[in-house]
Amino acid sequence: AINDPLKVMISGAPASGKGTQCEMIVQKFGLVHISTGDLLRAEVAAGTEIGIKAKEYMNTGRLVPDEIVTAMVRARLSLEDAKEKGWLLDGYPRTSAQAQSLEDLGIRPDVYIVLEVPDEILINRCVGRQLDPMTGKIYHVRNFPPETEEIKARLVTRADDTEEKVISRLEIYKRNVEAVLATYVNIVKKIDGNRPKEKVFEETKTLLSQVQDEKVKAATTG
Ligand code: AP5
C-alpha cells in the first residue's frame, strides 16, 4: 500500500520507561500513542462502568481482565487517526490471550520493542514517579524533577506505585512475558533501558527510522 504507516509495540517491565520513550517517539514520528494504562486511568478518573471495574485490579497491581482491555484497544485501533498516522501500542498485549486476539484480527506490528532494565532499578523508578495531570508528562522526584514550582504543585502519584505493588506488578509481568514474546519472536528488538532517557531514545529513533525506510522500500519495489 502507498500509505502504510508505522505500527509499533513497546513493552517492558513496570517503570522500564515505556511512557517516557513514547512521549519522544510521538514527537518525532507522529504516531498515535495508545497506552492501555493511560486509557484505563482515564476511565477510572471519569468514573465510567469500565473504570469502576478496572479500579480494584489496578490499585492492587493486578491485571484488568482481558475482555475489558481488549475491547478498549480494538475500539481505539479502529479509529481513523490510528489507521492514517500509524500507532504505538504501549502496555498491550500483556498476556498470550491478548496477543492472540490481535492475531485473530490480523493486527501485527512492524516491530516489537522490549525495554530491558534490572529489577532493583525498576522499584526505585516507580516509587519516585510523579505525573502531571494537565500535560500527562512523566516526572521523577530525583531523576526528572519538574521544571517549575507551578508544575510541582500539581503533580500526582499513582496508587499502584508503592514498593509492595511494584513487586506484585513485576511478578505478573514476568509470568506473562515469554508467552507474549513468542508471538512476535521474529520482530523483537531488545533495547537497554538502563541508560539516560535521551540515549535510549537515540537507539529507538535509529531503529524506527530503519523500519520505516524498509517499509517505504518494500512498498515501492514490491
Ligand atoms: P501501565 O500504566 O501500563 O503500567 P506499567 O506497565 O506498570 O508501566 P508504567 O506506566 O509503570 O511504566 P513505564 O514503563 O511507562 O515507565 P515510565 O516511562 O512512566 O499499567 C498500569 C495498570 O493498568 C496495570 O498494572 C494493570 O492493572 C492495568 N493494565 C494496563 N494494561 C493492561 C493490559 N494490557 N491488560 C490488563 N491490565 C492492564 O517511567 C517510570 C519512572 O522512571 C518515571 O518516573 C520516569 O521519569 C523514570 N524514567 C523513565 N526513563 C528513565 C531513564 N531512562 N532513566 C531514569 N529514569 C527513567
PDB file of N, CA, C and O in Angstrom, residues 147-194:
ATOM      1  N   GLU A 147       9.992  21.240  36.026  1.00  0.00           N
ATOM      2  CA  GLU A 147      10.714  22.441  35.606  1.00  0.00           C
ATOM      3  C   GLU A 147      10.384  23.654  36.474  1.00  0.00           C
ATOM      4  O   GLU A 147      11.222  24.542  36.648  1.00  0.00           O
ATOM      5  N   THR A 148       9.148  23.740  36.971  1.00  0.00           N
ATOM      6  CA  THR A 148       8.742  24.943  37.720  1.00  0.00           C
ATOM      7  C   THR A 148       7.997  24.555  39.001  1.00  0.00           C
ATOM      8  O   THR A 148       7.504  23.426  39.128  1.00  0.00           O
ATOM      9  N   GLU A 149       7.901  25.514  39.913  1.00  0.00           N
ATOM     10  CA  GLU A 149       7.156  25.316  41.169  1.00  0.00           C
ATOM     11  C   GLU A 149       5.675  25.081  40.875  1.00  0.00           C
ATOM     12  O   GLU A 149       4.997  24.325  41.558  1.00  0.00           O
ATOM     13  N   GLU A 150       5.185  25.759  39.847  1.00  0.00           N
ATOM     14  CA  GLU A 150       3.773  25.645  39.473  1.00  0.00           C
ATOM     15  C   GLU A 150       3.442  24.202  39.073  1.00  0.00           C
ATOM     16  O   GLU A 150       2.426  23.646  39.491  1.00  0.00           O
ATOM     17  N   ILE A 151       4.301  23.608  38.258  1.00  0.00           N
ATOM     18  CA  ILE A 151       4.088  22.213  37.853  1.00  0.00           C
ATOM     19  C   ILE A 151       4.210  21.308  39.076  1.00  0.00           C
ATOM     20  O   ILE A 151       3.352  20.444  39.318  1.00  0.00           O
ATOM     21  N   LYS A 152       5.232  21.558  39.878  1.00  0.00           N
ATOM     22  CA  LYS A 152       5.483  20.736  41.058  1.00  0.00           C
ATOM     23  C   LYS A 152       4.245  20.647  41.950  1.00  0.00           C
ATOM     24  O   LYS A 152       3.906  19.582  42.470  1.00  0.00           O
ATOM     25  N   ALA A 153       3.548  21.767  42.091  1.00  0.00           N
ATOM     26  CA  ALA A 153       2.393  21.835  42.996  1.00  0.00           C
ATOM     27  C   ALA A 153       1.224  20.976  42.533  1.00  0.00           C
ATOM     28  O   ALA A 153       0.389  20.580  43.335  1.00  0.00           O
ATOM     29  N   ARG A 154       1.166  20.680  41.232  1.00  0.00           N
ATOM     30  CA  ARG A 154       0.005  19.920  40.752  1.00  0.00           C
ATOM     31  C   ARG A 154       0.322  18.454  40.454  1.00  0.00           C
ATOM     32  O   ARG A 154      -0.547  17.707  40.009  1.00  0.00           O
ATOM     33  N   LEU A 155       1.547  18.012  40.691  1.00  0.00           N
ATOM     34  CA  LEU A 155       1.915  16.625  40.379  1.00  0.00           C
ATOM     35  C   LEU A 155       1.169  15.622  41.271  1.00  0.00           C
ATOM     36  O   LEU A 155       0.903  15.901  42.434  1.00  0.00           O
ATOM     37  N   VAL A 156       0.862  14.477  40.699  1.00  0.00           N
ATOM     38  CA  VAL A 156       0.184  13.421  41.458  1.00  0.00           C
ATOM     39  C   VAL A 156       0.996  12.117  41.369  1.00  0.00           C
ATOM     40  O   VAL A 156       1.806  11.942  40.459  1.00  0.00           O
ATOM     41  N   THR A 157       0.779  11.221  42.326  1.00  0.00           N
ATOM     42  CA  THR A 157       1.416   9.909  42.266  1.00  0.00           C
ATOM     43  C   THR A 157       0.341   8.856  42.020  1.00  0.00           C
ATOM     44  O   THR A 157      -0.826   9.056  42.349  1.00  0.00           O
ATOM     45  N   ARG A 158       0.747   7.729  41.453  1.00  0.00           N
ATOM     46  CA  ARG A 158      -0.202   6.650  41.159  1.00  0.00           C
ATOM     47  C   ARG A 158      -0.408   5.764  42.378  1.00  0.00           C
ATOM     48  O   ARG A 158       0.537   5.474  43.101  1.00  0.00           O
ATOM     49  N   ALA A 159      -1.656   5.281  42.540  1.00  0.00           N
ATOM     50  CA  ALA A 159      -1.984   4.433  43.688  1.00  0.00           C
ATOM     51  C   ALA A 159      -1.208   3.116  43.651  1.00  0.00           C
ATOM     52  O   ALA A 159      -1.003   2.483  44.681  1.00  0.00           O
ATOM     53  N   ASP A 160      -0.756   2.696  42.448  1.00  0.00           N
ATOM     54  CA  ASP A 160      -0.066   1.404  42.345  1.00  0.00           C
ATOM     55  C   ASP A 160       1.453   1.563  42.351  1.00  0.00           C
ATOM     56  O   ASP A 160       2.170   0.627  42.015  1.00  0.00           O
ATOM     57  N   ASP A 161       1.960   2.710  42.747  1.00  0.00           N
ATOM     58  CA  ASP A 161       3.406   2.932  42.746  1.00  0.00           C
ATOM     59  C   ASP A 161       4.065   2.771  44.117  1.00  0.00           C
ATOM     60  O   ASP A 161       5.112   3.353  44.373  1.00  0.00           O
ATOM     61  N   THR A 162       3.510   1.951  44.981  1.00  0.00           N
ATOM     62  CA  THR A 162       4.204   1.636  46.233  1.00  0.00           C
ATOM     63  C   THR A 162       5.119   0.435  45.984  1.00  0.00           C
ATOM     64  O   THR A 162       4.892  -0.332  45.036  1.00  0.00           O
ATOM     65  N   GLU A 163       6.130   0.281  46.822  1.00  0.00           N
ATOM     66  CA  GLU A 163       7.096  -0.801  46.624  1.00  0.00           C
ATOM     67  C   GLU A 163       6.412  -2.169  46.546  1.00  0.00           C
ATOM     68  O   GLU A 163       6.698  -2.981  45.662  1.00  0.00           O
ATOM     69  N   GLU A 164       5.489  -2.403  47.457  1.00  0.00           N
ATOM     70  CA  GLU A 164       4.776  -3.682  47.531  1.00  0.00           C
ATOM     71  C   GLU A 164       4.030  -3.968  46.222  1.00  0.00           C
ATOM     72  O   GLU A 164       4.083  -5.072  45.670  1.00  0.00           O
ATOM     73  N   LYS A 165       3.337  -2.963  45.694  1.00  0.00           N
ATOM     74  CA  LYS A 165       2.557  -3.169  44.470  1.00  0.00           C
ATOM     75  C   LYS A 165       3.451  -3.279  43.246  1.00  0.00           C
ATOM     76  O   LYS A 165       3.130  -3.995  42.298  1.00  0.00           O
ATOM     77  N   VAL A 166       4.572  -2.583  43.260  1.00  0.00           N
ATOM     78  CA  VAL A 166       5.508  -2.701  42.133  1.00  0.00           C
ATOM     79  C   VAL A 166       6.040  -4.127  42.063  1.00  0.00           C
ATOM     80  O   VAL A 166       6.145  -4.713  40.981  1.00  0.00           O
ATOM     81  N   ILE A 167       6.348  -4.706  43.216  1.00  0.00           N
ATOM     82  CA  ILE A 167       6.854  -6.078  43.244  1.00  0.00           C
ATOM     83  C   ILE A 167       5.799  -7.037  42.671  1.00  0.00           C
ATOM     84  O   ILE A 167       6.106  -7.913  41.858  1.00  0.00           O
ATOM     85  N   SER A 168       4.559  -6.817  43.029  1.00  0.00           N
ATOM     86  CA  SER A 168       3.481  -7.647  42.507  1.00  0.00           C
ATOM     87  C   SER A 168       3.329  -7.457  40.991  1.00  0.00           C
ATOM     88  O   SER A 168       3.188  -8.433  40.234  1.00  0.00           O
ATOM     89  N   ARG A 169       3.395  -6.212  40.514  1.00  0.00           N
ATOM     90  CA  ARG A 169       3.280  -5.943  39.068  1.00  0.00           C
ATOM     91  C   ARG A 169       4.433  -6.605  38.302  1.00  0.00           C
ATOM     92  O   ARG A 169       4.239  -7.139  37.204  1.00  0.00           O
ATOM     93  N   LEU A 170       5.610  -6.556  38.903  1.00  0.00           N
ATOM     94  CA  LEU A 170       6.785  -7.143  38.272  1.00  0.00           C
ATOM     95  C   LEU A 170       6.639  -8.663  38.146  1.00  0.00           C
ATOM     96  O   LEU A 170       6.984  -9.259  37.119  1.00  0.00           O
ATOM     97  N   GLU A 171       6.112  -9.288  39.187  1.00  0.00           N
ATOM     98  CA  GLU A 171       5.902 -10.736  39.161  1.00  0.00           C
ATOM     99  C   GLU A 171       4.925 -11.122  38.052  1.00  0.00           C
ATOM    100  O   GLU A 171       5.148 -12.082  37.324  1.00  0.00           O
ATOM    101  N   ILE A 172       3.856 -10.352  37.950  1.00  0.00           N
ATOM    102  CA  ILE A 172       2.848 -10.640  36.920  1.00  0.00           C
ATOM    103  C   ILE A 172       3.450 -10.455  35.525  1.00  0.00           C
ATOM    104  O   ILE A 172       3.222 -11.247  34.615  1.00  0.00           O
ATOM    105  N   TYR A 173       4.259  -9.426  35.392  1.00  0.00           N
ATOM    106  CA  TYR A 173       4.937  -9.192  34.107  1.00  0.00           C
ATOM    107  C   TYR A 173       5.790 -10.404  33.729  1.00  0.00           C
ATOM    108  O   TYR A 173       5.722 -10.909  32.609  1.00  0.00           O
ATOM    109  N   LYS A 174       6.564 -10.888  34.708  1.00  0.00           N
ATOM    110  CA  LYS A 174       7.484 -11.996  34.430  1.00  0.00           C
ATOM    111  C   LYS A 174       6.751 -13.288  34.085  1.00  0.00           C
ATOM    112  O   LYS A 174       7.227 -14.095  33.302  1.00  0.00           O
ATOM    113  N   ARG A 175       5.576 -13.443  34.682  1.00  0.00           N
ATOM    114  CA  ARG A 175       4.793 -14.641  34.436  1.00  0.00           C
ATOM    115  C   ARG A 175       4.293 -14.677  32.983  1.00  0.00           C
ATOM    116  O   ARG A 175       4.100 -15.742  32.408  1.00  0.00           O
ATOM    117  N   ASN A 176       4.050 -13.507  32.394  1.00  0.00           N
ATOM    118  CA  ASN A 176       3.432 -13.441  31.063  1.00  0.00           C
ATOM    119  C   ASN A 176       4.383 -13.156  29.916  1.00  0.00           C
ATOM    120  O   ASN A 176       4.037 -13.374  28.761  1.00  0.00           O
ATOM    121  N   VAL A 177       5.568 -12.628  30.250  1.00  0.00           N
ATOM    122  CA  VAL A 177       6.407 -12.052  29.196  1.00  0.00           C
ATOM    123  C   VAL A 177       6.804 -13.044  28.105  1.00  0.00           C
ATOM    124  O   VAL A 177       6.740 -12.722  26.909  1.00  0.00           O
ATOM    125  N   GLU A 178       7.162 -14.270  28.476  1.00  0.00           N
ATOM    126  CA  GLU A 178       7.635 -15.225  27.473  1.00  0.00           C
ATOM    127  C   GLU A 178       6.550 -15.574  26.456  1.00  0.00           C
ATOM    128  O   GLU A 178       6.813 -15.656  25.257  1.00  0.00           O
ATOM    129  N   ALA A 179       5.341 -15.760  26.960  1.00  0.00           N
ATOM    130  CA  ALA A 179       4.238 -16.139  26.081  1.00  0.00           C
ATOM    131  C   ALA A 179       3.923 -15.022  25.082  1.00  0.00           C
ATOM    132  O   ALA A 179       3.624 -15.288  23.908  1.00  0.00           O
ATOM    133  N   VAL A 180       4.018 -13.780  25.528  1.00  0.00           N
ATOM    134  CA  VAL A 180       3.733 -12.669  24.616  1.00  0.00           C
ATOM    135  C   VAL A 180       4.865 -12.538  23.584  1.00  0.00           C
ATOM    136  O   VAL A 180       4.610 -12.408  22.383  1.00  0.00           O
ATOM    137  N   LEU A 181       6.095 -12.629  24.066  1.00  0.00           N
ATOM    138  CA  LEU A 181       7.257 -12.524  23.165  1.00  0.00           C
ATOM    139  C   LEU A 181       7.211 -13.573  22.060  1.00  0.00           C
ATOM    140  O   LEU A 181       7.595 -13.306  20.922  1.00  0.00           O
ATOM    141  N   ALA A 182       6.742 -14.762  22.403  1.00  0.00           N
ATOM    142  CA  ALA A 182       6.716 -15.864  21.439  1.00  0.00           C
ATOM    143  C   ALA A 182       5.899 -15.497  20.198  1.00  0.00           C
ATOM    144  O   ALA A 182       6.215 -15.919  19.082  1.00  0.00           O
ATOM    145  N   THR A 183       4.870 -14.691  20.392  1.00  0.00           N
ATOM    146  CA  THR A 183       4.015 -14.286  19.266  1.00  0.00           C
ATOM    147  C   THR A 183       4.773 -13.383  18.278  1.00  0.00           C
ATOM    148  O   THR A 183       4.470 -13.362  17.097  1.00  0.00           O
ATOM    149  N   TYR A 184       5.754 -12.629  18.794  1.00  0.00           N
ATOM    150  CA  TYR A 184       6.416 -11.623  17.953  1.00  0.00           C
ATOM    151  C   TYR A 184       7.892 -11.920  17.742  1.00  0.00           C
ATOM    152  O   TYR A 184       8.655 -11.023  17.362  1.00  0.00           O
ATOM    153  N   VAL A 185       8.269 -13.170  17.981  1.00  0.00           N
ATOM    154  CA  VAL A 185       9.689 -13.528  18.073  1.00  0.00           C
ATOM    155  C   VAL A 185      10.554 -13.019  16.905  1.00  0.00           C
ATOM    156  O   VAL A 185      11.679 -12.570  17.114  1.00  0.00           O
ATOM    157  N   ASN A 186      10.000 -12.992  15.700  1.00  0.00           N
ATOM    158  CA  ASN A 186      10.826 -12.564  14.556  1.00  0.00           C
ATOM    159  C   ASN A 186      10.933 -11.052  14.370  1.00  0.00           C
ATOM    160  O   ASN A 186      11.658 -10.581  13.512  1.00  0.00           O
ATOM    161  N   ILE A 187      10.208 -10.273  15.181  1.00  0.00           N
ATOM    162  CA  ILE A 187      10.309  -8.809  15.064  1.00  0.00           C
ATOM    163  C   ILE A 187      10.682  -8.152  16.395  1.00  0.00           C
ATOM    164  O   ILE A 187      10.542  -6.944  16.564  1.00  0.00           O
ATOM    165  N   VAL A 188      11.161  -8.961  17.347  1.00  0.00           N
ATOM    166  CA  VAL A 188      11.544  -8.415  18.653  1.00  0.00           C
ATOM    167  C   VAL A 188      12.866  -7.658  18.570  1.00  0.00           C
ATOM    168  O   VAL A 188      13.823  -8.147  17.974  1.00  0.00           O
ATOM    169  N   LYS A 189      12.919  -6.453  19.149  1.00  0.00           N
ATOM    170  CA  LYS A 189      14.177  -5.710  19.279  1.00  0.00           C
ATOM    171  C   LYS A 189      14.349  -5.314  20.742  1.00  0.00           C
ATOM    172  O   LYS A 189      13.516  -4.576  21.282  1.00  0.00           O
ATOM    173  N   LYS A 190      15.390  -5.833  21.361  1.00  0.00           N
ATOM    174  CA  LYS A 190      15.650  -5.510  22.763  1.00  0.00           C
ATOM    175  C   LYS A 190      16.530  -4.267  22.851  1.00  0.00           C
ATOM    176  O   LYS A 190      17.522  -4.164  22.129  1.00  0.00           O
ATOM    177  N   ILE A 191      16.150  -3.368  23.730  1.00  0.00           N
ATOM    178  CA  ILE A 191      16.909  -2.129  23.909  1.00  0.00           C
ATOM    179  C   ILE A 191      17.251  -1.980  25.391  1.00  0.00           C
ATOM    180  O   ILE A 191      16.384  -2.182  26.252  1.00  0.00           O
ATOM    181  N   ASP A 192      18.507  -1.629  25.658  1.00  0.00           N
ATOM    182  CA  ASP A 192      18.946  -1.429  27.045  1.00  0.00           C
ATOM    183  C   ASP A 192      18.322  -0.133  27.571  1.00  0.00           C
ATOM    184  O   ASP A 192      18.696   0.961  27.154  1.00  0.00           O
ATOM    185  N   GLY A 193      17.357  -0.293  28.485  1.00  0.00           N
ATOM    186  CA  GLY A 193      16.641   0.861  29.024  1.00  0.00           C
ATOM    187  C   GLY A 193      17.271   1.448  30.269  1.00  0.00           C
ATOM    188  O   GLY A 193      16.747   2.407  30.843  1.00  0.00           O
ATOM    189  N   ASN A 194      18.402   0.868  30.674  1.00  0.00           N
ATOM    190  CA  ASN A 194      19.071   1.355  31.882  1.00  0.00           C
ATOM    191  C   ASN A 194      20.174   2.349  31.524  1.00  0.00           C
ATOM    192  O   ASN A 194      21.331   2.159  31.879  1.00  0.00           O
TER     193      ASN A 194
END
